[in-house]
Every structure is written in structure tokens, then in C-alpha cells.
Short mmCIF file of C-alpha atoms and ligand atoms in Angstrom, two decimals:
data_model
loop_
_atom_site.label_atom_id
_atom_site.label_comp_id
_atom_site.label_asym_id
_atom_site.label_seq_id
_atom_site.Cartn_x
_atom_site.Cartn_y
_atom_site.Cartn_z
CA MET A 26 33.41 18.21 -7.21
CA PHE A 27 32.78 16.00 -10.25
CA GLY A 28 32.73 13.08 -8.05
CA LEU A 29 30.41 15.02 -5.53
CA SER A 30 27.78 15.73 -8.54
CA TYR A 31 28.09 12.43 -10.22
CA ILE A 32 26.83 10.37 -7.39
CA CYS A 33 23.98 12.95 -6.91
CA VAL A 34 22.83 12.45 -10.74
CA LEU A 35 23.22 8.55 -9.80
CA LEU A 36 21.05 8.74 -6.67
CA LEU A 37 18.45 10.89 -8.26
CA ALA A 38 17.94 8.37 -11.23
CA SER A 39 17.56 5.61 -8.80
CA SER A 40 15.19 7.05 -6.64
CA SER A 41 13.24 8.18 -9.78
CA LEU A 42 13.64 4.83 -11.22
CA ALA A 43 12.02 3.19 -8.14
CA HIS A 44 8.93 5.05 -7.84
CA VAL A 45 6.07 2.46 -8.38
CA ARG A 46 2.17 2.47 -8.95
CA MET A 47 -0.11 -0.68 -8.25
CA THR A 48 -1.61 -1.04 -11.76
CA ALA A 49 -3.61 -4.77 -11.35
CA ILE A 50 -4.79 -7.39 -8.95
CA ASN A 51 -4.93 -11.05 -9.99
CA VAL A 52 -7.76 -12.97 -7.72
CA ASN A 53 -7.28 -16.75 -7.32
CA SER A 54 -4.84 -16.65 -10.30
CA ALA A 55 -8.00 -15.73 -12.88
CA GLY A 56 -6.15 -13.62 -14.70
CA TRP A 57 -4.51 -9.51 -13.91
CA ASP A 58 -7.43 -7.36 -13.78
CA SER A 59 -7.00 -3.51 -13.49
CA THR A 60 -10.46 -2.23 -14.64
CA GLY A 61 -11.37 -1.42 -10.90
CA VAL A 62 -7.73 0.04 -10.02
CA ARG A 63 -8.41 3.88 -8.92
CA LEU A 64 -4.66 4.78 -10.92
CA PRO A 65 -3.20 7.73 -9.63
CA PRO A 66 -2.02 10.14 -12.52
CA SER A 67 1.66 9.94 -11.57
CA ASN A 68 3.98 7.38 -9.45
CA SER A 69 5.31 9.95 -7.52
CA PRO A 70 4.97 9.50 -3.69
CA VAL A 71 2.60 11.00 -0.87
CA THR A 72 4.68 12.33 1.62
CA ASP A 73 1.88 14.07 3.89
CA VAL A 74 0.33 11.48 6.19
CA THR A 75 -2.37 14.01 7.34
CA SER A 76 -3.11 14.71 3.61
CA ASN A 77 -6.32 12.97 1.75
CA ASP A 78 -3.76 11.91 -0.48
CA ILE A 79 -2.84 9.14 2.23
CA ILE A 80 -6.14 7.38 1.89
CA CYS A 81 -5.93 6.54 -1.83
CA ASN A 82 -3.07 8.15 -3.60
CA VAL A 83 -3.70 11.36 -5.59
CA ASN A 84 -6.98 11.28 -7.57
CA GLY A 85 -8.17 8.52 -5.41
CA ALA A 86 -11.75 10.12 -4.75
CA THR A 87 -11.89 9.71 -8.79
CA PRO A 88 -13.68 6.43 -9.87
CA ALA A 89 -12.47 3.90 -12.04
CA SER A 90 -14.68 2.22 -14.43
CA GLY A 91 -14.89 -1.39 -13.27
CA ILE A 92 -15.12 -3.66 -10.17
CA THR A 93 -13.28 -6.98 -9.44
CA THR A 94 -15.59 -9.87 -7.89
CA VAL A 95 -13.27 -11.23 -4.98
CA PRO A 96 -14.46 -14.39 -2.90
CA ALA A 97 -13.95 -14.17 0.80
CA GLY A 98 -10.86 -16.15 1.50
CA ALA A 99 -9.46 -15.49 -1.93
CA SER A 100 -5.65 -15.58 -2.81
CA VAL A 101 -4.70 -11.95 -4.19
CA GLN A 102 -1.92 -10.34 -5.87
CA ALA A 103 -1.49 -7.20 -6.42
CA GLN A 104 0.72 -5.77 -9.08
CA TRP A 105 3.31 -3.42 -8.68
CA ASP A 106 5.68 -1.74 -11.03
CA PRO A 107 9.16 -3.38 -10.25
CA GLY A 108 12.06 -2.03 -8.58
CA ALA A 109 10.23 0.01 -5.45
CA HIS A 110 12.36 1.48 -2.69
CA PRO A 111 12.85 -0.99 0.32
CA GLY A 112 10.25 -0.91 2.81
CA PRO A 113 7.36 -2.90 4.00
CA ASN A 114 3.66 -3.66 2.31
CA LEU A 115 0.25 -3.07 3.84
CA VAL A 116 -3.04 -3.83 2.69
CA TYR A 117 -6.28 -2.55 3.88
CA MET A 118 -9.94 -2.70 3.35
CA ALA A 119 -13.02 -0.37 3.88
CA LYS A 120 -16.77 -1.44 3.61
CA VAL A 121 -18.88 1.06 1.30
CA SER A 122 -21.95 1.07 -0.37
CA ASP A 123 -20.98 1.48 -4.00
CA ALA A 124 -16.98 0.79 -4.56
CA LYS A 125 -17.72 2.34 -8.12
CA THR A 126 -18.90 5.63 -6.93
CA SER A 127 -18.01 5.97 -3.56
CA THR A 128 -15.77 8.56 -1.65
CA ILE A 129 -12.75 7.69 0.18
CA THR A 130 -13.10 10.07 3.18
CA GLY A 131 -14.98 8.94 6.31
CA LEU A 132 -14.71 5.38 5.78
CA GLY A 133 -13.70 2.67 8.37
CA TRP A 134 -10.17 0.73 7.31
CA PHE A 135 -9.04 -2.61 8.91
CA LYS A 136 -5.67 -4.30 7.81
CA ILE A 137 -5.47 -7.41 6.20
CA SER A 138 -1.38 -8.14 5.41
CA GLU A 139 1.54 -6.80 6.42
CA ASP A 140 5.18 -7.90 5.58
CA GLY A 141 8.36 -6.01 6.40
CA LEU A 142 11.62 -6.71 7.31
CA HIS A 143 12.91 -10.32 6.91
CA SER A 144 15.11 -12.27 8.97
CA ASP A 145 17.75 -11.85 6.49
CA GLY A 146 18.06 -8.38 6.82
CA THR A 147 15.84 -7.73 3.11
CA TRP A 148 12.59 -5.88 3.47
CA SER A 149 9.50 -6.63 1.99
CA SER A 150 10.02 -4.04 -1.07
CA PRO A 151 11.17 -4.35 -3.63
CA LEU A 152 9.16 -7.36 -4.37
CA PRO A 153 9.75 -10.24 -6.71
CA ASN A 154 8.47 -9.45 -9.95
CA GLY A 155 6.65 -6.69 -8.04
CA ILE A 156 3.87 -8.84 -6.85
CA TYR A 157 2.42 -9.18 -3.53
CA ASN A 158 0.49 -11.73 -2.26
CA PHE A 159 -2.29 -11.66 0.24
CA LYS A 160 -5.55 -13.28 1.39
CA ILE A 161 -8.96 -11.90 1.93
CA PRO A 162 -10.25 -12.94 5.25
CA SER A 163 -12.93 -15.37 4.67
CA ASP A 164 -15.44 -14.32 7.39
CA ILE A 165 -15.91 -10.79 6.49
CA GLU A 166 -19.32 -9.44 5.21
CA PRO A 167 -19.95 -9.93 1.88
CA GLY A 168 -20.46 -6.39 -0.37
CA ASN A 169 -18.42 -3.87 -1.77
CA TYR A 170 -15.21 -2.72 -0.59
CA LEU A 171 -12.00 -0.42 -1.64
CA LEU A 172 -8.99 -2.35 -1.21
CA ARG A 173 -5.89 -0.18 -0.14
CA VAL A 174 -3.01 -1.43 -1.40
CA GLU A 175 0.59 0.28 -0.10
CA THR A 176 4.08 0.04 0.18
CA ILE A 177 5.97 2.62 2.15
CA GLY A 178 9.59 3.54 0.81
CA LEU A 179 11.93 3.81 3.38
CA HIS A 180 15.20 4.59 2.02
CA VAL A 181 14.94 8.54 3.30
CA ALA A 182 12.52 8.00 6.21
CA SER A 183 15.18 9.15 8.93
CA THR A 184 13.53 12.43 9.11
CA TYR A 185 9.71 13.19 8.58
CA PRO A 186 8.63 14.19 6.13
CA GLY A 187 10.62 11.76 4.31
CA ALA A 188 8.93 7.99 4.28
CA GLN A 189 7.22 7.53 0.82
CA PHE A 190 3.65 6.22 0.68
CA TYR A 191 2.99 4.37 -2.70
CA ILE A 192 -0.85 3.61 -2.55
CA GLY A 193 -3.31 2.01 -4.64
CA CYS A 194 -7.11 1.26 -4.05
CA VAL A 195 -9.14 -1.48 -6.05
CA GLN A 196 -12.93 -1.25 -6.07
CA ILE A 197 -13.94 -4.90 -5.10
CA ASN A 198 -17.26 -6.94 -4.58
CA VAL A 199 -16.31 -9.81 -2.00
CA THR A 200 -18.76 -12.51 -2.23
CA GLY A 201 -19.40 -15.47 0.10
CA GLY A 202 -17.97 -14.50 3.38
CA GLY A 203 -19.71 -14.16 6.77
CA SER A 204 -20.96 -11.66 8.96
CA VAL A 205 -18.18 -10.29 10.87
CA SER A 206 -17.27 -6.72 10.99
CA PRO A 207 -13.38 -5.81 12.01
CA ALA A 208 -12.87 -2.49 13.77
CA THR A 209 -11.52 0.14 11.95
CA VAL A 210 -9.31 3.00 11.63
CA SER A 211 -9.51 6.09 9.71
CA PHE A 212 -7.35 7.62 6.97
CA PRO A 213 -5.93 10.41 7.62
CA GLY A 214 -5.45 9.22 11.42
CA ALA A 215 -4.32 5.82 11.57
CA TYR A 216 -0.58 7.06 10.77
CA HIS A 217 1.56 9.46 12.64
CA GLY A 218 5.00 10.98 11.48
CA SER A 219 6.39 10.20 14.51
CA ASP A 220 5.66 6.17 14.44
CA PRO A 221 8.57 4.16 14.82
CA GLY A 222 7.79 2.56 11.17
CA ILE A 223 6.99 5.70 9.32
CA THR A 224 10.26 7.63 10.88
CA ILE A 225 13.31 5.25 10.78
CA ASN A 226 16.71 5.18 9.60
CA ILE A 227 16.85 1.60 8.01
CA TYR A 228 20.89 2.06 7.14
CA TYR A 229 22.50 3.08 10.19
CA PRO A 230 22.17 1.24 12.71
CA VAL A 231 20.93 -1.01 10.61
CA PRO A 232 17.23 -2.30 12.05
CA THR A 233 16.87 -5.90 13.44
CA SER A 234 12.89 -5.47 13.82
CA TYR A 235 10.08 -3.46 12.48
CA THR A 236 7.09 -1.78 14.07
CA PHE A 237 4.53 -1.61 11.46
CA PRO A 238 2.20 1.63 11.49
CA GLY A 239 -1.10 1.55 11.92
CA PRO A 240 -3.56 -1.29 13.60
CA PRO A 241 -2.98 -4.83 14.04
CA VAL A 242 -3.57 -7.27 11.08
CA PHE A 243 -7.29 -8.68 11.52
CA SER A 244 -6.69 -12.36 11.63
CA GLY A 245 -10.19 -13.53 10.30
C1 NAG B 303 -21.77 -8.50 -6.26
O1 NAG B 303 -22.16 -10.01 -5.64
C2 NAG B 303 -23.20 -10.18 -5.20
C3 NAG B 303 -23.28 -11.52 -5.39
O2 NAG B 303 -22.71 -12.45 -6.60
C4 NAG B 303 -23.96 -9.83 -6.79
O3 NAG B 303 -25.59 -9.79 -6.34
C5 NAG B 303 -24.22 -8.14 -6.87
O4 NAG B 303 -24.91 -7.51 -8.14
C6 NAG B 303 -22.68 -7.83 -7.06
N1 NAG B 303 -22.33 -6.22 -6.72
C7 NAG B 303 -21.66 -5.58 -7.72
C8 NAG B 303 -21.89 -4.21 -7.65
O5 NAG B 303 -21.19 -6.26 -8.63
CU1 CU B 304 10.80 6.82 -5.18
#
């Protein structure tokens, strides 16, 4: 009995350590900016893909004070708390008229980046230093967007609900760019509990490939 409860305590401790929030972005290495991040009240995961919390996390409709200027084509880093659970990283954008006041429901989202299972069997998360690197498409329309940065913890995902969705949304203003409006999906709606990338046992049998949830990446 002692041994079993000791293991449970260790498991609980390690899973609470590995809850994460996305706290800042760094655009073209100009420096870390957290002013546009709609920071959730805690690092707890979202587990219900049909909830509005899947859009921009808990309190995602509450605006942040700032807006980050992001040139189309920019290289962006997103800073997560270190030590996330194993799983993929994904990034989406949605065009909005005013990112500093925008609601989160009813938006059209397109995916701009994803990284999952690597050929050596490791997952994209946990990330080196908690930093995820991606690019903004170079040909999208200029203007305000919400940027939706996500990592999915798959350590307890063999049944649904189980997968842990960590999401950070950032208010951005894209400058330059072109005139392309990518095809979009809705949140909630784009993810289903039965998606093979959401209900998945990553320990047995150990997967050799990973099917990302959501639409294909808009290549730009
Ligand atoms: C977005 O950038 C454009 C081009 O620089 C600028 O005219 C506009 O005022 C900016 N909008 C916001 C909300 O920062
Ligand atoms: Cu966790």
C-alpha cells in the first residue's frame, strides 16, 4: 500500500508541474512581448473540445491591453512555461476587425503550423526551453488577427475526455502581406473527441505516426 500511494503522489506531482501557460511572443527576434497575450487565470488544461474554452482558453474573451505588430512572413517564437506534457504543438490565426476588443466566438481559424511525433520517437512538447518556433504566412491580408498557440498533452489521452489542451491567444496586427484569405474552420467544431490525434494511447502500443487534429496547414 505504501508503495502504491507513493507512486500516485509522484504521478500527481509530476502532472501538476507540467501544466503550462503561453506567456509571450518574440517576433523576428525583436524581444519578448506579453502585452497582447490573453493570459488564462491558471495553467489548468481545457479537456472539453466542445467548450468555448477550446477557443482561447478560460477567460479567452477578456482582452489584453496591447497588440503586437507582426510583419507578414515573420519568424515568431512562442514562450511556454517549460516542461509541458508530451504531445504536439499547433498554431492558428483568425482575422478580426479589432484584436484589442475582439470576441472569440464565430471566428474563422486557419492553421499555420504543426509539429508532432518526431522520427526519434520524441514529441514536439516538451519544447527546448519552452519555445515553439513558427512562421506567419507571407501572403495573408494585413490587419488584426488573433493568434492561437496550442500544445496538447497526450499523457492521459487513451480515453476522451483525457487529452489536455493548453491554449494561448495573442492580439496581433499583421503588416505587409498580400491578399490571400485562407480557408477556415470553427472553434469549437474543428476538434472532436474521436479524432485519432485527440484520443490516443502514446505508451502502448507506441505510435509510429501521428494524425494532427484540425485542418491541414495553410502553406502560404
Ligand atoms: C496596424 O498596422 C497598420 C500598418 O502599420 C497601422 O496603420 C494600423 O494603425 C495598425 N493597427 C493597430 C490596431 O495597431
Ligand atoms: Cu498537466
